[in-house]
Amino acid sequence: MRTLVLWDIDHTLISIGELSDEIYGDVFCRVTRRPLETLADMTGRTDLAITADTLRLHGIEPTDELMQTFAETLAEAFSARQDDIKTRGRALPGARAALEALACRGDVIQSVLTGNMRPIAVCKLAVFGLDGLVDFEAGAYGLDDAERPPLVKLAQARAEDRYGETFDATTTVLVGDTPNDVLAGHEGGARVVAVATGASDASDLRAAGAELVLESLADTDAVVRAVLDVSGS
């Protein structure tokens, strides 16, 4: 029986600072022909929810057509800013080593569970050379649902289709940095290893109910132990 490890991306594996806000602002202006006045809260949320809420904050109805145009333009904008992502962003300490260590194990399958839409998720990890360490086909993304908890079941179903194995709360581990990640894991059917590498500190993540909390991914052995211990492997 293998463990499905679902990684959050932003502030868990990588950080690109304020660049996401800038790109959202540029895309909003291009798509709506209006300046961005207020960006919806992005912490631990999906691109679908962020975009819809941002449009509503400006009195704009997020129709299906507008949302599709916004998503396509946003993906193109991130792709066009790869040099900026590399220059202004970074893989967080220990991220590569942790991914590599788990990728070498026959009892682990790695993918992502992220608020990013898939093209942006691929773009961000590829910029830092991390894309080859996860199976994107087994993941779930920010256009799959507005809320994060349903993404867990979706990732489990995709992993089952690819690997012919059933994944449930005893064999799925979500690694993330926000209380929303913890909520997604528990409501969606996964155990959670939280890392205090984002805006939430360790006490916040413990209070949210994460099974294990790490200060960072810097200690590779500790990350591997945490993932395997929390899954009971």
Coordinates of N, CA and C in Angstrom, one line a residue:
M1 N 0.8 -1.2 0.0 CA 0.0 0.0 0.0 C 0.9 1.2 0.0
R2 N 0.7 2.1 -1.0 CA 1.5 3.3 -1.1 C 0.8 4.6 -0.5
T3 N 1.6 5.5 -0.2 CA 1.0 6.8 0.4 C 1.0 7.8 -0.7
L4 N -0.1 8.5 -0.9 CA -0.3 9.6 -1.8 C 0.0 10.9 -1.1
V5 N 1.1 11.6 -1.5 CA 1.5 12.8 -0.9 C 1.1 14.0 -1.8
L6 N 0.3 14.9 -1.3 CA -0.2 16.0 -2.1 C 0.4 17.3 -1.5
W7 N 1.2 17.9 -2.3 CA 1.9 19.1 -1.9 C 1.2 20.4 -2.3
D8 N 1.0 21.3 -1.4 CA 0.7 22.7 -1.7 C 1.9 23.3 -2.3
I9 N 1.8 24.4 -3.1 CA 2.9 24.9 -3.8 C 3.4 26.2 -3.1
D10 N 2.5 27.3 -3.2 CA 3.0 28.6 -2.7 C 3.2 28.6 -1.2
H11 N 4.4 29.1 -0.8 CA 4.8 29.2 0.6 C 5.0 27.8 1.3
T12 N 4.8 26.8 0.5 CA 5.2 25.4 1.0 C 6.4 24.9 0.3
L13 N 6.4 24.9 -1.0 CA 7.5 24.5 -1.8 C 8.3 25.7 -2.3
I14 N 7.6 26.8 -2.7 CA 8.2 28.0 -3.3 C 7.6 29.2 -2.8
S15 N 8.3 30.3 -3.0 CA 7.7 31.6 -2.7 C 8.1 32.6 -3.9
I16 N 7.1 33.4 -4.4 CA 7.5 34.4 -5.4 C 7.1 35.8 -4.9
G17 N 7.0 35.9 -3.6 CA 6.8 37.3 -3.1 C 5.5 37.9 -3.5
E18 N 5.6 39.2 -3.9 CA 4.4 39.9 -4.3 C 4.1 39.8 -5.8
L19 N 4.8 39.0 -6.5 CA 4.7 38.9 -7.9 C 3.3 38.4 -8.3
S20 N 2.7 37.5 -7.6 CA 1.4 37.0 -7.9 C 0.4 38.1 -7.9
D21 N 0.5 39.0 -6.9 CA -0.4 40.2 -6.8 C -0.3 41.1 -8.0
E22 N 1.0 41.3 -8.4 CA 1.2 42.1 -9.6 C 0.6 41.5 -10.9
I23 N 0.8 40.2 -11.0 CA 0.3 39.6 -12.2 C -1.2 39.6 -12.2
Y24 N -1.9 39.3 -11.1 CA -3.3 39.4 -11.0 C -3.8 40.8 -11.4
G25 N -3.1 41.8 -10.9 CA -3.5 43.2 -11.2 C -3.4 43.5 -12.7
D26 N -2.3 43.1 -13.3 CA -2.1 43.3 -14.7 C -3.2 42.6 -15.5
V27 N -3.5 41.4 -15.2 CA -4.5 40.6 -15.9 C -5.9 41.2 -15.7
F28 N -6.2 41.6 -14.5 CA -7.5 42.3 -14.2 C -7.7 43.5 -15.1
C29 N -6.7 44.3 -15.2 CA -6.7 45.5 -16.1 C -6.9 45.1 -17.6
R30 N -6.2 44.1 -18.0 CA -6.3 43.7 -19.4 C -7.6 43.2 -19.8
V31 N -8.2 42.4 -18.8 CA -9.5 41.7 -19.1 C -10.7 42.6 -19.0
T32 N -10.6 43.4 -17.9 CA -11.8 44.3 -17.6 C -11.7 45.7 -18.1
R33 N -10.5 46.1 -18.5 CA -10.2 47.5 -18.9 C -10.4 48.5 -17.8
R34 N -10.3 47.9 -16.6 CA -10.4 48.8 -15.4 C -9.2 48.5 -14.5
P35 N -8.7 49.5 -13.7 CA -7.6 49.2 -12.8 C -8.1 48.4 -11.6
L36 N -7.2 47.6 -11.1 CA -7.5 46.8 -9.9 C -7.5 47.7 -8.7
E37 N -8.6 47.7 -8.0 CA -8.7 48.4 -6.7 C -8.5 47.6 -5.5
T38 N -9.0 46.4 -5.5 CA -9.0 45.5 -4.4 C -8.8 44.0 -4.9
L39 N -7.8 43.3 -4.4 CA -7.6 41.9 -4.7 C -8.1 41.1 -3.6
A40 N -9.0 40.1 -3.9 CA -9.5 39.2 -2.9 C -8.4 38.5 -2.1
D41 N -8.7 38.1 -0.9 CA -7.7 37.3 -0.1 C -7.3 36.1 -0.9
M42 N -6.0 35.9 -1.0 CA -5.4 34.8 -1.7 C -4.9 33.6 -0.9
T43 N -4.9 33.8 0.4 CA -4.2 32.9 1.3 C -5.0 31.5 1.4
G44 N -4.3 30.5 0.9 CA -4.9 29.2 0.9 C -6.1 29.0 0.1
R45 N -6.3 29.8 -0.9 CA -7.6 29.8 -1.7 C -7.3 29.4 -3.2
T46 N -8.3 29.1 -3.9 CA -8.2 28.7 -5.3 C -8.2 29.9 -6.2
D47 N -7.6 29.7 -7.4 CA -7.7 30.7 -8.4 C -9.1 31.0 -8.8
L48 N -10.0 30.0 -8.8 CA -11.4 30.1 -9.2 C -12.1 31.1 -8.2
A49 N -11.8 30.9 -6.9 CA -12.5 31.7 -5.9 C -11.9 33.1 -5.8
I50 N -10.5 33.2 -6.0 CA -9.9 34.5 -5.9 C -10.4 35.4 -7.1
T51 N -10.4 34.8 -8.3 CA -10.9 35.6 -9.5 C -12.3 36.0 -9.3
A52 N -13.2 35.1 -9.0 CA -14.6 35.4 -8.8 C -14.8 36.5 -7.8
D53 N -14.2 36.3 -6.6 CA -14.4 37.3 -5.6 C -13.8 38.7 -5.9
T54 N -12.7 38.7 -6.6 CA -12.1 40.0 -7.1 C -13.0 40.7 -8.0
L55 N -13.6 40.0 -9.0 CA -14.5 40.6 -9.9 C -15.7 41.1 -9.2
R56 N -16.2 40.4 -8.2 CA -17.4 40.8 -7.5 C -17.1 42.1 -6.6
L57 N -15.9 42.1 -6.1 CA -15.5 43.3 -5.3 C -15.5 44.6 -6.2
H58 N -15.4 44.4 -7.5 CA -15.5 45.6 -8.4 C -16.8 45.7 -9.1
G59 N -17.8 45.0 -8.6 CA -19.2 45.0 -9.1 C -19.3 44.4 -10.5
I60 N -18.4 43.4 -10.8 CA -18.5 42.7 -12.0 C -18.9 41.3 -11.8
E61 N -19.9 40.8 -12.6 CA -20.5 39.5 -12.5 C -19.5 38.5 -13.1
P62 N -19.0 37.5 -12.3 CA -18.1 36.5 -12.9 C -18.8 35.5 -13.8
T63 N -19.2 35.8 -15.0 CA -19.8 34.9 -15.9 C -18.8 33.8 -16.3
D64 N -19.4 32.7 -16.8 CA -18.5 31.6 -17.3 C -17.5 32.1 -18.3
E65 N -18.0 32.9 -19.3 CA -17.2 33.4 -20.4 C -16.0 34.3 -19.8
L66 N -16.4 35.2 -18.9 CA -15.4 36.1 -18.3 C -14.4 35.3 -17.5
M67 N -14.8 34.4 -16.7 CA -13.9 33.5 -15.9 C -13.0 32.8 -16.8
Q68 N -13.5 32.2 -17.9 CA -12.6 31.5 -18.8 C -11.5 32.4 -19.4
T69 N -12.0 33.6 -19.9 CA -11.0 34.6 -20.4 C -10.0 35.0 -19.4
F70 N -10.4 35.2 -18.2 CA -9.5 35.6 -17.1 C -8.5 34.5 -16.9
A71 N -9.0 33.2 -16.8 CA -8.1 32.1 -16.5 C -7.0 31.9 -17.6
E72 N -7.5 32.0 -18.9 CA -6.5 31.9 -20.0 C -5.5 33.0 -20.0
T73 N -5.9 34.2 -19.7 CA -5.0 35.4 -19.7 C -4.0 35.3 -18.5
L74 N -4.5 34.8 -17.4 CA -3.7 34.6 -16.2 C -2.6 33.6 -16.4
A75 N -3.0 32.5 -17.0 CA -2.0 31.4 -17.3 C -0.9 31.9 -18.3
E76 N -1.3 32.7 -19.3 CA -0.4 33.2 -20.3 C 0.5 34.2 -19.6
A77 N 0.0 35.0 -18.7 CA 0.8 36.0 -18.0 C 1.9 35.4 -17.1
F78 N 1.5 34.4 -16.4 CA 2.5 33.7 -15.6 C 3.6 33.1 -16.4
S79 N 3.2 32.5 -17.5 CA 4.2 31.9 -18.5 C 5.2 33.0 -19.0
A80 N 4.6 34.1 -19.3 CA 5.4 35.2 -19.8 C 6.4 35.8 -18.8
R81 N 6.1 35.6 -17.5 CA 6.9 36.2 -16.5 C 7.8 35.2 -15.8
Q82 N 8.2 34.1 -16.5 CA 9.0 33.1 -15.9 C 10.4 33.6 -15.4
D83 N 11.0 34.5 -16.2 CA 12.2 35.1 -15.8 C 12.1 35.9 -14.5
D84 N 11.0 36.6 -14.4 CA 10.7 37.3 -13.1 C 10.5 36.4 -11.9
I85 N 9.8 35.3 -12.2 CA 9.5 34.3 -11.2 C 10.8 33.8 -10.6
K86 N 11.7 33.5 -11.6 CA 13.0 32.9 -11.2 C 13.9 33.9 -10.4
T87 N 13.8 35.2 -10.9 CA 14.7 36.2 -10.3 C 14.2 36.6 -8.9
R88 N 12.9 36.8 -8.8 CA 12.3 37.3 -7.6 C 11.8 36.3 -6.6
G89 N 11.7 35.0 -7.1 CA 11.2 33.9 -6.3 C 12.3 33.0 -5.9
R90 N 11.9 31.9 -5.2 CA 12.9 30.9 -4.7 C 12.2 29.7 -4.3
A91 N 12.9 28.6 -4.5 CA 12.4 27.3 -3.8 C 12.7 27.5 -2.4
L92 N 11.8 27.1 -1.5 CA 12.0 27.2 -0.1 C 13.1 26.2 0.4
P93 N 13.8 26.6 1.5 CA 14.8 25.7 2.0 C 14.3 24.3 2.3
G94 N 15.0 23.3 1.7 CA 14.7 21.9 1.9 C 13.7 21.3 0.9
A95 N 13.0 22.2 0.1 CA 11.9 21.7 -0.7 C 12.4 20.7 -1.7
R96 N 13.5 21.0 -2.4 CA 14.0 20.1 -3.4 C 14.4 18.8 -2.8
A97 N 15.2 18.8 -1.7 CA 15.7 17.6 -1.0 C 14.5 16.8 -0.6
A98 N 13.5 17.4 0.0 CA 12.3 16.6 0.5 C 11.6 15.9 -0.7
L99 N 11.4 16.6 -1.8 CA 10.8 16.0 -2.9 C 11.6 14.9 -3.5
E100 N 12.9 15.1 -3.6 CA 13.8 14.1 -4.1 C 13.8 12.8 -3.2
A101 N 13.8 13.1 -1.9 CA 13.9 11.9 -1.0 C 12.6 11.1 -1.1
L102 N 11.5 11.7 -1.2 CA 10.2 11.0 -1.3 C 10.0 10.4 -2.7
A103 N 10.6 11.1 -3.7 CA 10.5 10.5 -5.1 C 11.2 9.2 -5.2
C104 N 12.2 9.0 -4.4 CA 13.1 7.8 -4.5 C 12.4 6.6 -3.8
R105 N 11.3 6.8 -3.1 CA 10.7 5.7 -2.4 C 9.6 5.0 -3.2
G106 N 9.6 3.7 -3.2 CA 8.6 3.0 -3.9 C 7.3 3.0 -3.2
D107 N 7.2 3.4 -2.0 CA 5.9 3.4 -1.3 C 5.3 4.8 -1.2
V108 N 5.7 5.7 -2.1 CA 5.2 7.0 -2.1 C 4.9 7.5 -3.5
I109 N 3.7 8.1 -3.7 CA 3.4 8.8 -5.0 C 3.2 10.2 -4.6
Q110 N 3.9 11.1 -5.4 CA 3.8 12.5 -5.1 C 3.1 13.3 -6.2
S111 N 2.2 14.2 -5.7 CA 1.5 15.1 -6.7 C 1.3 16.4 -5.9
V112 N 0.4 17.2 -6.5 CA 0.1 18.5 -5.9 C -1.4 18.7 -5.6
L113 N -1.7 19.5 -4.6 CA -3.0 19.9 -4.3 C -2.9 21.4 -4.1
T114 N -3.3 22.2 -5.0 CA -2.9 23.6 -5.0 C -4.1 24.5 -5.5
G115 N -4.1 25.7 -5.0 CA -5.1 26.7 -5.5 C -4.7 27.2 -6.8
N116 N -3.5 27.0 -7.3 CA -3.1 27.4 -8.7 C -3.9 26.5 -9.7
M117 N -4.3 27.2 -10.8 CA -4.7 26.4 -11.9 C -3.5 25.6 -12.5
R118 N -3.8 24.5 -13.1 CA -2.7 23.6 -13.5 C -1.6 24.2 -14.3
P119 N -1.9 25.0 -15.4 CA -0.7 25.6 -16.1 C 0.2 26.5 -15.2
I120 N -0.4 27.1 -14.3 CA 0.4 28.0 -13.4 C 1.2 27.1 -12.4
A121 N 0.6 26.1 -11.9 CA 1.3 25.1 -11.0 C 2.5 24.5 -11.7
V122 N 2.3 24.1 -12.9 CA 3.4 23.5 -13.7 C 4.5 24.6 -14.0
C123 N 4.1 25.8 -14.3 CA 5.0 26.9 -14.6 C 5.9 27.2 -13.4
K124 N 5.3 27.3 -12.3 CA 6.0 27.7 -11.1 C 7.0 26.6 -10.7
L125 N 6.6 25.4 -10.7 CA 7.6 24.3 -10.3 C 8.6 24.1 -11.3
A126 N 8.3 24.3 -12.6 CA 9.3 24.1 -13.7 C 10.4 25.2 -13.6
V127 N 10.0 26.4 -13.2 CA 11.0 27.5 -13.1 C 12.1 27.1 -12.2
F128 N 11.8 26.4 -11.1 CA 12.7 26.0 -10.1 C 13.2 24.6 -10.2
G129 N 12.9 23.9 -11.4 CA 13.3 22.6 -11.7 C 12.7 21.5 -10.8
L130 N 11.5 21.8 -10.3 CA 10.9 20.8 -9.4 C 9.8 20.0 -10.0
D131 N 9.5 20.3 -11.3 CA 8.3 19.7 -12.0 C 8.5 18.2 -12.2
G132 N 9.7 17.8 -12.4 CA 9.9 16.3 -12.6 C 9.8 15.5 -11.4
L133 N 9.5 16.0 -10.3 CA 9.5 15.3 -9.0 C 8.1 14.9 -8.6
V134 N 7.1 15.4 -9.3 CA 5.7 15.2 -8.9 C 4.9 14.7 -10.2
D135 N 3.9 14.0 -9.9 CA 3.0 13.5 -11.0 C 1.8 14.4 -11.1
F136 N 1.9 15.4 -12.1 CA 0.8 16.3 -12.2 C -0.6 15.7 -12.5
E137 N -0.5 14.5 -13.2 CA -1.8 13.9 -13.6 C -2.6 13.4 -12.4
A138 N -1.9 13.2 -11.2 CA -2.6 12.7 -10.0 C -3.0 13.9 -9.1
G139 N -2.9 15.1 -9.5 CA -3.1 16.2 -8.6 C -4.5 16.9 -8.8
A140 N -4.7 17.9 -8.1 CA -6.0 18.7 -8.2 C -5.6 20.2 -8.1
Y141 N -6.4 21.0 -8.8 CA -6.0 22.4 -9.1 C -7.1 23.4 -8.9
G142 N -6.7 24.7 -9.0 CA -7.5 25.8 -8.6 C -8.7 26.1 -9.5
L143 N -8.8 25.4 -10.7 CA -10.0 25.6 -11.5 C -10.9 24.4 -11.4
D144 N -10.4 23.4 -10.6 CA -11.3 22.2 -10.5 C -12.4 22.4 -9.6
D145 N -12.3 23.3 -8.6 CA -13.4 23.6 -7.7 C -13.0 24.9 -7.0
A146 N -14.0 25.7 -6.6 CA -13.8 26.9 -5.9 C -13.2 26.7 -4.5
E147 N -13.6 25.6 -3.9 CA -13.1 25.3 -2.5 C -12.1 24.2 -2.6
R148 N -11.2 24.2 -1.5 CA -10.1 23.2 -1.5 C -10.5 21.8 -1.1
P149 N -11.4 21.6 -0.1 CA -11.7 20.2 0.3 C -12.1 19.3 -0.8
P150 N -12.9 19.6 -1.7 CA -13.3 18.7 -2.8 C -12.1 18.3 -3.6
L151 N -11.0 19.1 -3.6 CA -9.8 18.8 -4.4 C -9.1 17.5 -3.9
V152 N -9.3 17.2 -2.6 CA -8.6 16.0 -2.1 C -9.2 14.8 -2.7
K153 N -10.5 14.7 -2.7 CA -11.2 13.5 -3.3 C -10.9 13.4 -4.8
L154 N -10.8 14.5 -5.5 CA -10.5 14.5 -6.9 C -9.1 14.0 -7.2
A155 N -8.1 14.5 -6.4 CA -6.8 14.0 -6.5 C -6.7 12.5 -6.2
Q156 N -7.4 12.0 -5.2 CA -7.4 10.6 -4.9 C -8.0 9.8 -6.0
A157 N -9.1 10.3 -6.7 CA -9.7 9.6 -7.8 C -8.7 9.5 -9.0
R158 N -8.1 10.6 -9.2 CA -7.1 10.7 -10.4 C -5.9 9.7 -10.1
A159 N -5.5 9.7 -8.9 CA -4.4 8.8 -8.5 C -4.8 7.4 -8.7
E160 N -6.0 7.1 -8.3 CA -6.6 5.7 -8.4 C -6.6 5.3 -9.9
D161 N -7.1 6.2 -10.7 CA -7.2 5.9 -12.1 C -5.8 5.6 -12.7
R162 N -4.8 6.4 -12.3 CA -3.4 6.2 -12.8 C -2.7 5.0 -12.3
Y163 N -2.9 4.7 -11.0 CA -2.1 3.6 -10.3 C -2.9 2.4 -9.9
G164 N -4.2 2.4 -10.1 CA -5.0 1.2 -9.8 C -5.0 0.9 -8.3
E165 N -4.8 1.9 -7.5 CA -4.9 1.8 -6.0 C -5.9 2.7 -5.4
T166 N -6.5 2.3 -4.3 CA -7.4 3.2 -3.7 C -6.7 4.0 -2.6
F167 N -7.0 5.3 -2.6 CA -6.4 6.2 -1.6 C -7.5 6.8 -0.8
D168 N -7.3 6.8 0.6 CA -8.3 7.4 1.5 C -7.5 8.2 2.6
A169 N -8.2 8.5 3.6 CA -7.6 9.3 4.7 C -6.5 8.6 5.4
T170 N -6.4 7.3 5.3 CA -5.3 6.6 5.9 C -4.0 6.5 5.0
T171 N -4.2 6.8 3.8 CA -3.1 6.7 2.8 C -2.8 7.9 2.0
T172 N -3.4 9.0 2.5 CA -3.2 10.3 1.8 C -2.7 11.4 2.8
V173 N -1.6 12.0 2.4 CA -1.1 13.1 3.3 C -1.0 14.4 2.5
L174 N -1.6 15.4 3.0 CA -1.5 16.7 2.4 C -0.5 17.6 3.2
V175 N 0.4 18.2 2.4 CA 1.5 19.0 3.0 C 1.2 20.5 2.6
G176 N 0.9 21.3 3.6 CA 0.6 22.7 3.3 C 1.0 23.7 4.4
D177 N 0.7 24.9 4.2 CA 1.2 26.0 5.1 C 0.1 26.8 5.8
T178 N -1.1 26.6 5.5 CA -2.2 27.4 6.0 C -3.3 26.6 6.7
P179 N -4.0 27.2 7.6 CA -5.2 26.6 8.2 C -6.2 26.1 7.1
N180 N -6.3 26.7 6.0 CA -7.1 26.3 4.9 C -6.6 24.9 4.3
D181 N -5.3 24.7 4.3 CA -4.8 23.4 3.9 C -5.2 22.3 4.9
V182 N -5.1 22.7 6.2 CA -5.5 21.7 7.2 C -7.0 21.4 7.0
L183 N -7.8 22.4 6.9 CA -9.2 22.2 6.7 C -9.5 21.3 5.4
A184 N -8.8 21.6 4.4 CA -9.0 20.8 3.1 C -8.7 19.4 3.4
G185 N -7.6 19.1 4.0 CA -7.2 17.7 4.3 C -8.3 17.0 5.2
H186 N -8.7 17.6 6.2 CA -9.6 17.0 7.2 C -11.0 16.8 6.6
E187 N -11.5 17.8 5.8 CA -12.8 17.7 5.2 C -12.8 16.8 4.0
G188 N -11.6 16.9 3.3 CA -11.5 16.1 2.0 C -11.1 14.7 2.2
G189 N -10.5 14.3 3.3 CA -10.1 12.9 3.5 C -8.6 12.7 3.4
A190 N -7.8 13.5 4.2 CA -6.4 13.3 4.2 C -5.8 13.7 5.6
R191 N -4.7 13.2 5.9 CA -4.0 13.7 7.1 C -3.1 14.8 6.7
V192 N -2.7 15.6 7.6 CA -2.0 16.8 7.2 C -0.7 17.0 8.0
V193 N 0.4 17.3 7.2 CA 1.6 17.7 7.7 C 1.7 19.2 7.4
A194 N 1.7 20.1 8.4 CA 1.7 21.5 8.1 C 3.2 22.0 8.3
V195 N 3.5 23.0 7.5 CA 4.8 23.6 7.6 C 4.6 25.1 7.8
A196 N 5.4 25.7 8.8 CA 5.2 27.1 9.2 C 6.1 28.0 8.4
T197 N 5.9 27.9 7.0 CA 6.7 28.6 6.1 C 6.0 29.8 5.4
G198 N 4.7 29.9 5.8 CA 3.9 31.0 5.2 C 3.5 32.0 6.3
A199 N 2.3 32.5 6.2 CA 1.8 33.6 7.1 C 1.4 33.0 8.4
S200 N 1.1 31.7 8.5 CA 0.7 31.1 9.7 C 1.8 30.5 10.5
D201 N 1.9 30.7 11.8 CA 3.0 30.1 12.6 C 2.6 28.8 13.1
A202 N 3.5 28.1 13.7 CA 3.3 26.7 14.1 C 2.1 26.6 15.1
S203 N 1.9 27.5 16.0 CA 0.8 27.5 16.9 C -0.5 27.6 16.2
D204 N -0.6 28.4 15.2 CA -1.8 28.5 14.4 C -2.2 27.2 13.7
L205 N -1.1 26.6 13.2 CA -1.4 25.3 12.4 C -1.7 24.2 13.4
R206 N -1.2 24.2 14.5 CA -1.6 23.2 15.5 C -3.0 23.4 16.0
A207 N -3.4 24.7 16.2 CA -4.7 25.0 16.6 C -5.7 24.6 15.5
A208 N -5.3 24.7 14.2 CA -6.2 24.3 13.1 C -6.4 22.8 13.1
G209 N -5.5 22.0 13.8 CA -5.7 20.6 13.9 C -4.7 19.7 13.0
A210 N -3.7 20.3 12.5 CA -2.7 19.5 11.8 C -2.2 18.4 12.6
E211 N -2.0 17.2 12.0 CA -1.5 16.0 12.8 C -0.1 16.3 13.2
L212 N 0.7 16.8 12.3 CA 2.1 17.2 12.6 C 2.4 18.5 12.0
V213 N 3.3 19.3 12.8 CA 3.7 20.6 12.3 C 5.2 20.7 12.3
L214 N 5.8 21.2 11.2 CA 7.2 21.4 11.1 C 7.5 22.9 10.9
E215 N 8.6 23.3 11.4 CA 8.9 24.7 11.2 C 9.3 25.0 9.8
S216 N 9.8 24.0 9.1 CA 10.2 24.2 7.7 C 10.5 22.8 7.1
L217 N 10.9 22.8 5.8 CA 11.3 21.6 5.1 C 12.8 21.3 5.2
A218 N 13.5 22.1 6.0 CA 15.0 22.1 5.9 C 15.6 20.8 6.4
D219 N 14.9 20.1 7.3 CA 15.4 18.8 7.8 C 14.8 17.7 7.0
T220 N 15.5 17.2 5.9 CA 14.9 16.2 5.0 C 14.4 15.0 5.8
D221 N 15.2 14.4 6.6 CA 14.8 13.2 7.4 C 13.6 13.5 8.2
A222 N 13.4 14.6 8.8 CA 12.3 14.9 9.6 C 11.0 15.0 8.7
V223 N 11.2 15.6 7.5 CA 10.0 15.6 6.6 C 9.6 14.3 6.2
V224 N 10.5 13.4 5.8 CA 10.2 12.0 5.4 C 9.5 11.3 6.5
R225 N 10.1 11.4 7.7 CA 9.5 10.8 8.9 C 8.1 11.3 9.1
A226 N 7.9 12.6 9.0 CA 6.6 13.2 9.3 C 5.5 12.6 8.3
V227 N 5.9 12.6 7.0 CA 4.9 12.1 6.0 C 4.6 10.6 6.3
L228 N 5.6 9.8 6.6 CA 5.4 8.4 6.7 C 4.7 8.1 8.1
D229 N 5.1 8.8 9.1 CA 4.4 8.6 10.4 C 3.0 9.0 10.4
V230 N 2.7 10.1 9.8 CA 1.3 10.6 9.8 C 0.4 9.7 9.0
S231 N 1.0 9.0 8.0 CA 0.2 8.1 7.2 C 0.1 6.7 7.8
G232 N 0.9 6.5 8.8 CA 1.0 5.2 9.4 C 1.8 4.2 8.6
S233 N 2.7 4.7 7.7 CA 3.5 3.8 6.9 C 4.7 3.3 7.7

